[in-house]
Short mmCIF file of C-alpha atoms in Angstrom, two decimals:
data_model
loop_
_atom_site.label_atom_id
_atom_site.label_comp_id
_atom_site.label_asym_id
_atom_site.label_seq_id
_atom_site.Cartn_x
_atom_site.Cartn_y
_atom_site.Cartn_z
CA GLN A 4 10.48 4.95 -22.48
CA VAL A 5 12.88 5.81 -19.19
CA GLN A 6 14.50 2.68 -18.03
CA LEU A 7 16.47 2.41 -14.57
CA GLN A 8 19.71 0.07 -13.81
CA GLU A 9 20.29 -1.40 -10.33
CA SER A 10 23.72 -1.83 -9.38
CA GLY A 11 25.89 -3.18 -6.33
CA PRO A 12 28.03 -5.16 -4.46
CA GLY A 13 26.07 -8.60 -4.79
CA LEU A 14 27.70 -9.00 -1.07
CA VAL A 15 28.48 -7.05 1.67
CA LYS A 16 29.27 -8.59 5.13
CA PRO A 17 27.61 -7.68 8.83
CA SER A 18 28.36 -4.31 9.89
CA GLU A 19 29.55 -2.76 6.97
CA THR A 20 27.30 -0.47 4.51
CA LEU A 21 25.42 -0.95 1.35
CA SER A 22 25.61 1.44 -1.41
CA LEU A 23 23.62 0.57 -4.51
CA THR A 24 23.41 2.82 -7.13
CA CYS A 25 20.35 3.41 -9.49
CA THR A 26 21.32 4.86 -13.93
CA VAL A 27 18.62 6.32 -15.22
CA SER A 28 18.29 6.76 -19.27
CA GLY A 29 15.86 8.23 -21.22
CA TYR A 30 14.47 10.84 -18.97
CA SER A 31 16.36 13.94 -16.52
CA ILE A 32 15.72 12.22 -13.23
CA SER A 33 16.40 16.46 -12.86
CA SER A 34 13.32 17.39 -14.71
CA GLY A 35 10.60 15.77 -12.74
CA PHE A 36 8.60 13.18 -10.95
CA TYR A 37 8.73 10.70 -7.61
CA TRP A 38 11.44 8.46 -7.91
CA GLY A 39 12.42 5.76 -4.89
CA TRP A 40 14.21 2.50 -3.31
CA LEU A 41 12.34 -0.24 -2.41
CA ARG A 42 13.59 -3.85 -1.32
CA GLN A 43 12.21 -7.33 -1.04
CA PRO A 44 13.48 -10.29 0.73
CA PRO A 45 13.64 -13.85 0.30
CA GLU A 46 10.62 -15.02 -0.35
CA ARG A 47 8.27 -11.83 1.52
CA GLY A 48 6.63 -9.30 0.55
CA LEU A 49 7.88 -5.86 -0.55
CA GLU A 50 9.02 -2.74 1.66
CA TRP A 51 8.96 0.16 0.80
CA ILE A 52 12.68 2.63 1.59
CA GLY A 53 12.81 5.77 0.08
CA SER A 54 11.61 8.36 -2.17
CA PHE A 55 12.36 11.83 -3.40
CA PHE A 56 10.54 14.15 -6.02
CA HIS A 57 13.19 15.49 -8.92
CA SER A 58 14.24 18.70 -7.03
CA GLY A 59 12.96 18.31 -3.25
CA THR A 60 13.07 16.77 0.41
CA THR A 61 13.65 13.09 0.21
CA TYR A 62 11.61 10.99 2.10
CA TYR A 63 12.12 7.36 4.21
CA ASN A 64 10.66 4.55 6.16
CA PRO A 65 10.88 5.58 9.41
CA SER A 66 12.25 2.28 10.60
CA LEU A 67 15.09 2.53 8.30
CA LYS A 68 15.78 6.42 8.75
CA SER A 69 18.29 6.39 10.92
CA ARG A 70 20.37 3.82 8.53
CA VAL A 71 19.37 5.07 5.03
CA THR A 72 20.98 7.93 3.01
CA VAL A 73 19.24 8.97 -1.22
CA SER A 74 21.37 10.39 -2.65
CA VAL A 75 21.64 12.16 -6.26
CA ASP A 76 23.88 12.68 -8.73
CA THR A 77 22.05 14.67 -12.16
CA ALA A 78 25.65 14.91 -13.85
CA ASN A 79 25.54 11.44 -14.66
CA ASN A 80 21.53 10.52 -14.19
CA GLN A 81 21.75 8.30 -11.55
CA PHE A 82 20.86 7.95 -7.65
CA SER A 83 21.73 6.53 -4.50
CA LEU A 84 20.75 4.32 -1.33
CA LYS A 85 23.44 3.99 1.28
CA LEU A 86 22.67 1.82 3.76
CA ARG A 87 25.10 1.67 6.70
CA SER A 88 25.25 -0.84 9.67
CA VAL A 89 23.75 -4.25 7.83
CA THR A 90 22.61 -7.39 9.33
CA ALA A 91 21.51 -10.42 7.81
CA ALA A 92 18.02 -8.99 7.71
CA ASP A 93 18.72 -6.93 5.13
CA THR A 94 19.38 -9.02 2.99
CA ALA A 95 17.03 -8.88 -0.36
CA VAL A 96 16.68 -7.54 -3.66
CA TYR A 97 16.77 -3.92 -4.46
CA TYR A 98 14.51 -2.04 -6.69
CA CYS A 99 14.56 1.43 -8.10
CA ALA A 100 11.80 2.89 -9.17
CA THR A 101 9.65 6.38 -10.49
CA SER A 102 6.16 7.29 -10.83
CA TRP A 103 7.53 8.45 -14.37
CA PRO A 104 5.01 9.77 -16.11
CA GLY A 105 2.73 10.41 -13.62
CA ASN A 106 3.94 12.47 -9.98
CA TYR A 107 2.30 10.03 -7.89
CA PHE A 108 4.46 9.92 -4.66
CA ASP A 109 2.40 6.85 -4.05
CA ALA A 110 2.90 4.38 -7.49
CA PHE A 111 5.70 3.22 -9.03
CA ASN A 112 5.33 2.59 -12.24
CA VAL A 113 8.29 1.82 -14.02
CA TRP A 114 10.77 -0.15 -12.05
CA GLY A 115 14.65 -1.28 -12.87
CA PRO A 116 14.71 -5.38 -12.83
CA GLY A 117 16.39 -5.27 -9.26
CA THR A 118 19.68 -6.32 -8.02
CA MET A 119 20.40 -9.20 -5.08
CA LEU A 120 22.40 -8.31 -2.06
CA THR A 121 23.02 -10.75 0.38
CA VAL A 122 24.57 -10.16 3.90
CA SER A 123 27.35 -12.19 5.13
CA SER A 124 30.58 -12.72 6.66
CA GLN B 28 3.99 -7.54 10.68
CA SER B 29 2.95 -5.77 7.68
CA ALA B 30 0.99 -2.36 8.74
CA LEU B 31 -1.60 -3.37 5.60
CA THR B 32 -3.51 -5.63 5.77
CA GLN B 33 -4.33 -8.35 3.17
CA PRO B 34 -5.43 -11.62 3.10
CA ALA B 35 -2.81 -14.31 2.17
CA SER B 36 -4.12 -16.42 -0.82
CA VAL B 37 -7.74 -15.74 -2.94
CA SER B 38 -9.08 -18.03 -5.13
CA GLY B 39 -11.13 -18.31 -8.39
CA SER B 40 -12.19 -20.45 -11.73
CA PRO B 41 -11.75 -19.05 -14.96
CA GLY B 42 -13.84 -16.60 -15.94
CA GLN B 43 -15.20 -15.31 -12.03
CA SER B 44 -14.33 -12.39 -10.23
CA ILE B 45 -12.47 -12.32 -7.37
CA THR B 46 -11.47 -9.46 -4.84
CA ILE B 47 -8.28 -8.76 -2.54
CA SER B 48 -8.88 -6.40 0.31
CA CYS B 49 -6.28 -4.29 1.92
CA THR B 50 -6.91 -2.53 5.52
CA GLY B 51 -4.76 0.76 7.38
CA THR B 52 -6.78 3.11 9.40
CA SER B 53 -7.51 6.24 8.96
CA SER B 54 -3.80 7.48 8.62
CA ASP B 55 -3.52 5.68 5.38
CA VAL B 56 -5.94 4.02 3.14
CA GLY B 57 -8.94 5.61 5.16
CA GLY B 58 -7.37 9.39 4.86
CA TYR B 59 -6.55 9.46 1.17
CA ASN B 60 -7.26 8.59 -1.95
CA TYR B 61 -3.57 7.28 -2.79
CA VAL B 62 -3.71 3.05 -2.52
CA SER B 63 -1.75 1.50 -5.57
CA TRP B 64 -1.94 -2.56 -6.84
CA TYR B 65 0.89 -4.02 -7.79
CA GLN B 66 1.57 -7.61 -9.59
CA GLN B 67 4.38 -9.69 -9.33
CA HIS B 68 4.65 -13.28 -11.06
CA PRO B 69 7.23 -15.54 -9.71
CA GLY B 70 10.95 -13.93 -10.09
CA LYS B 71 9.88 -10.95 -12.33
CA VAL B 72 9.46 -7.71 -11.42
CA PRO B 73 6.63 -6.03 -9.59
CA LYS B 74 3.83 -4.53 -12.03
CA LEU B 75 1.80 -1.67 -11.32
CA MET B 76 -1.96 -2.19 -12.07
CA ILE B 77 -3.66 0.71 -10.51
CA TYR B 78 -3.24 3.79 -8.64
CA ASP B 79 -5.20 6.51 -7.02
CA VAL B 80 -7.67 4.24 -5.76
CA SER B 81 -8.96 3.33 -8.85
CA ASN B 82 -6.83 4.42 -11.87
CA ARG B 83 -5.43 2.08 -14.28
CA PRO B 84 -1.77 2.69 -15.47
CA SER B 85 -1.85 2.77 -19.83
CA GLY B 86 -1.84 -0.87 -21.22
CA VAL B 87 -3.39 -3.12 -17.93
CA SER B 88 -6.41 -4.81 -18.56
CA ASP B 89 -9.42 -2.67 -17.73
CA ARG B 90 -10.54 -6.18 -16.23
CA PHE B 91 -8.77 -4.91 -13.03
CA SER B 92 -10.30 -2.35 -10.76
CA GLY B 93 -10.30 -0.38 -7.87
CA SER B 94 -12.10 1.07 -5.10
CA LYS B 95 -12.20 1.96 -1.73
CA SER B 96 -14.54 1.99 1.53
CA GLY B 97 -13.51 3.19 4.68
CA ASN B 98 -10.36 2.52 5.76
CA THR B 99 -10.22 -0.88 3.12
CA ALA B 100 -9.44 -0.45 -0.39
CA SER B 101 -9.95 -3.13 -2.78
CA LEU B 102 -9.10 -4.43 -6.08
CA THR B 103 -11.16 -6.93 -8.38
CA ILE B 104 -10.17 -8.93 -10.95
CA SER B 105 -12.98 -9.99 -13.07
CA GLY B 106 -13.26 -12.50 -15.66
CA LEU B 107 -10.21 -14.26 -14.08
CA GLN B 108 -7.90 -15.81 -16.42
CA ALA B 109 -4.57 -18.39 -15.44
CA GLU B 110 -1.95 -15.26 -16.15
CA ASP B 111 -3.20 -13.83 -13.21
CA GLU B 112 -2.45 -16.70 -11.27
CA ALA B 113 0.95 -13.93 -9.13
CA GLU B 114 1.05 -12.50 -6.13
CA TYR B 115 -0.68 -8.95 -5.67
CA TYR B 116 0.50 -5.80 -3.18
CA CYS B 117 -1.12 -2.81 -2.00
CA SER B 118 0.08 0.33 -1.00
CA SER B 119 -1.00 3.49 0.20
CA TYR B 120 0.28 7.03 1.29
CA THR B 121 0.39 7.77 4.97
CA ASN B 122 0.21 11.40 6.94
CA SER B 123 3.80 11.08 7.53
CA ILE B 124 3.99 11.29 3.54
CA THR B 125 5.29 7.41 3.85
CA LEU B 126 4.36 4.75 1.43
CA GLU B 127 2.87 1.45 3.33
CA PHE B 128 2.42 -2.04 1.80
CA GLY B 129 0.77 -4.91 2.56
CA GLY B 130 1.89 -8.01 3.10
CA GLY B 131 1.29 -9.37 -0.31
CA THR B 132 -2.28 -11.88 -1.48
CA LYS B 133 -1.35 -15.04 -3.65
CA VAL B 134 -4.04 -15.44 -6.34
CA THR B 135 -4.52 -18.88 -7.76
CA VAL B 136 -6.46 -20.09 -10.91
CA LEU B 137 -7.78 -22.94 -10.41
#
């Protein structure tokens, strides 16, 4: 069973860059399936940030694309999220997730527990 | 404002069936059979209930079913139970190779 765990600073100042890491266990990211980041502001709905296939292109939410980078560290079986120029509107629970055990771009079957990220000075 | 439109709330009595709609356009829901539904209890991680319009992941109760007609997808919960009380979100693949979510529907078991 694959497991995911997000890690991050918890608090970021406005205009700075948010950096989060998702550590994957139980399966090698480079072997297959889709992997992605999503977020959920307090008391609000889910928002997709971006996804990638194990060896291919990364796809981003158009509303965030200019500020987001998702990268993969296959050596450590991790993938990361960088979100630049953050504002209070970026305050949210951030989740990493995967389509494992299916190759579905549109379906996240396994999620990390989520990490709360607050943007505040 | 979410790209996909869901009713804010739906309610039903135990044992009844309820249906949640998710309306998009021909560029997302109507154009592809790639609609998913998630259940989220307060403070918990979302759980995938339906993928590719009508498929259930292993372990999901067959009381949950999905369908689609035109630009509207639907999630039906049959034999409503107290544990089904939660927020439900739909998502869809789009012709821009992105994912969109609905705003969520709160299901209340009366």
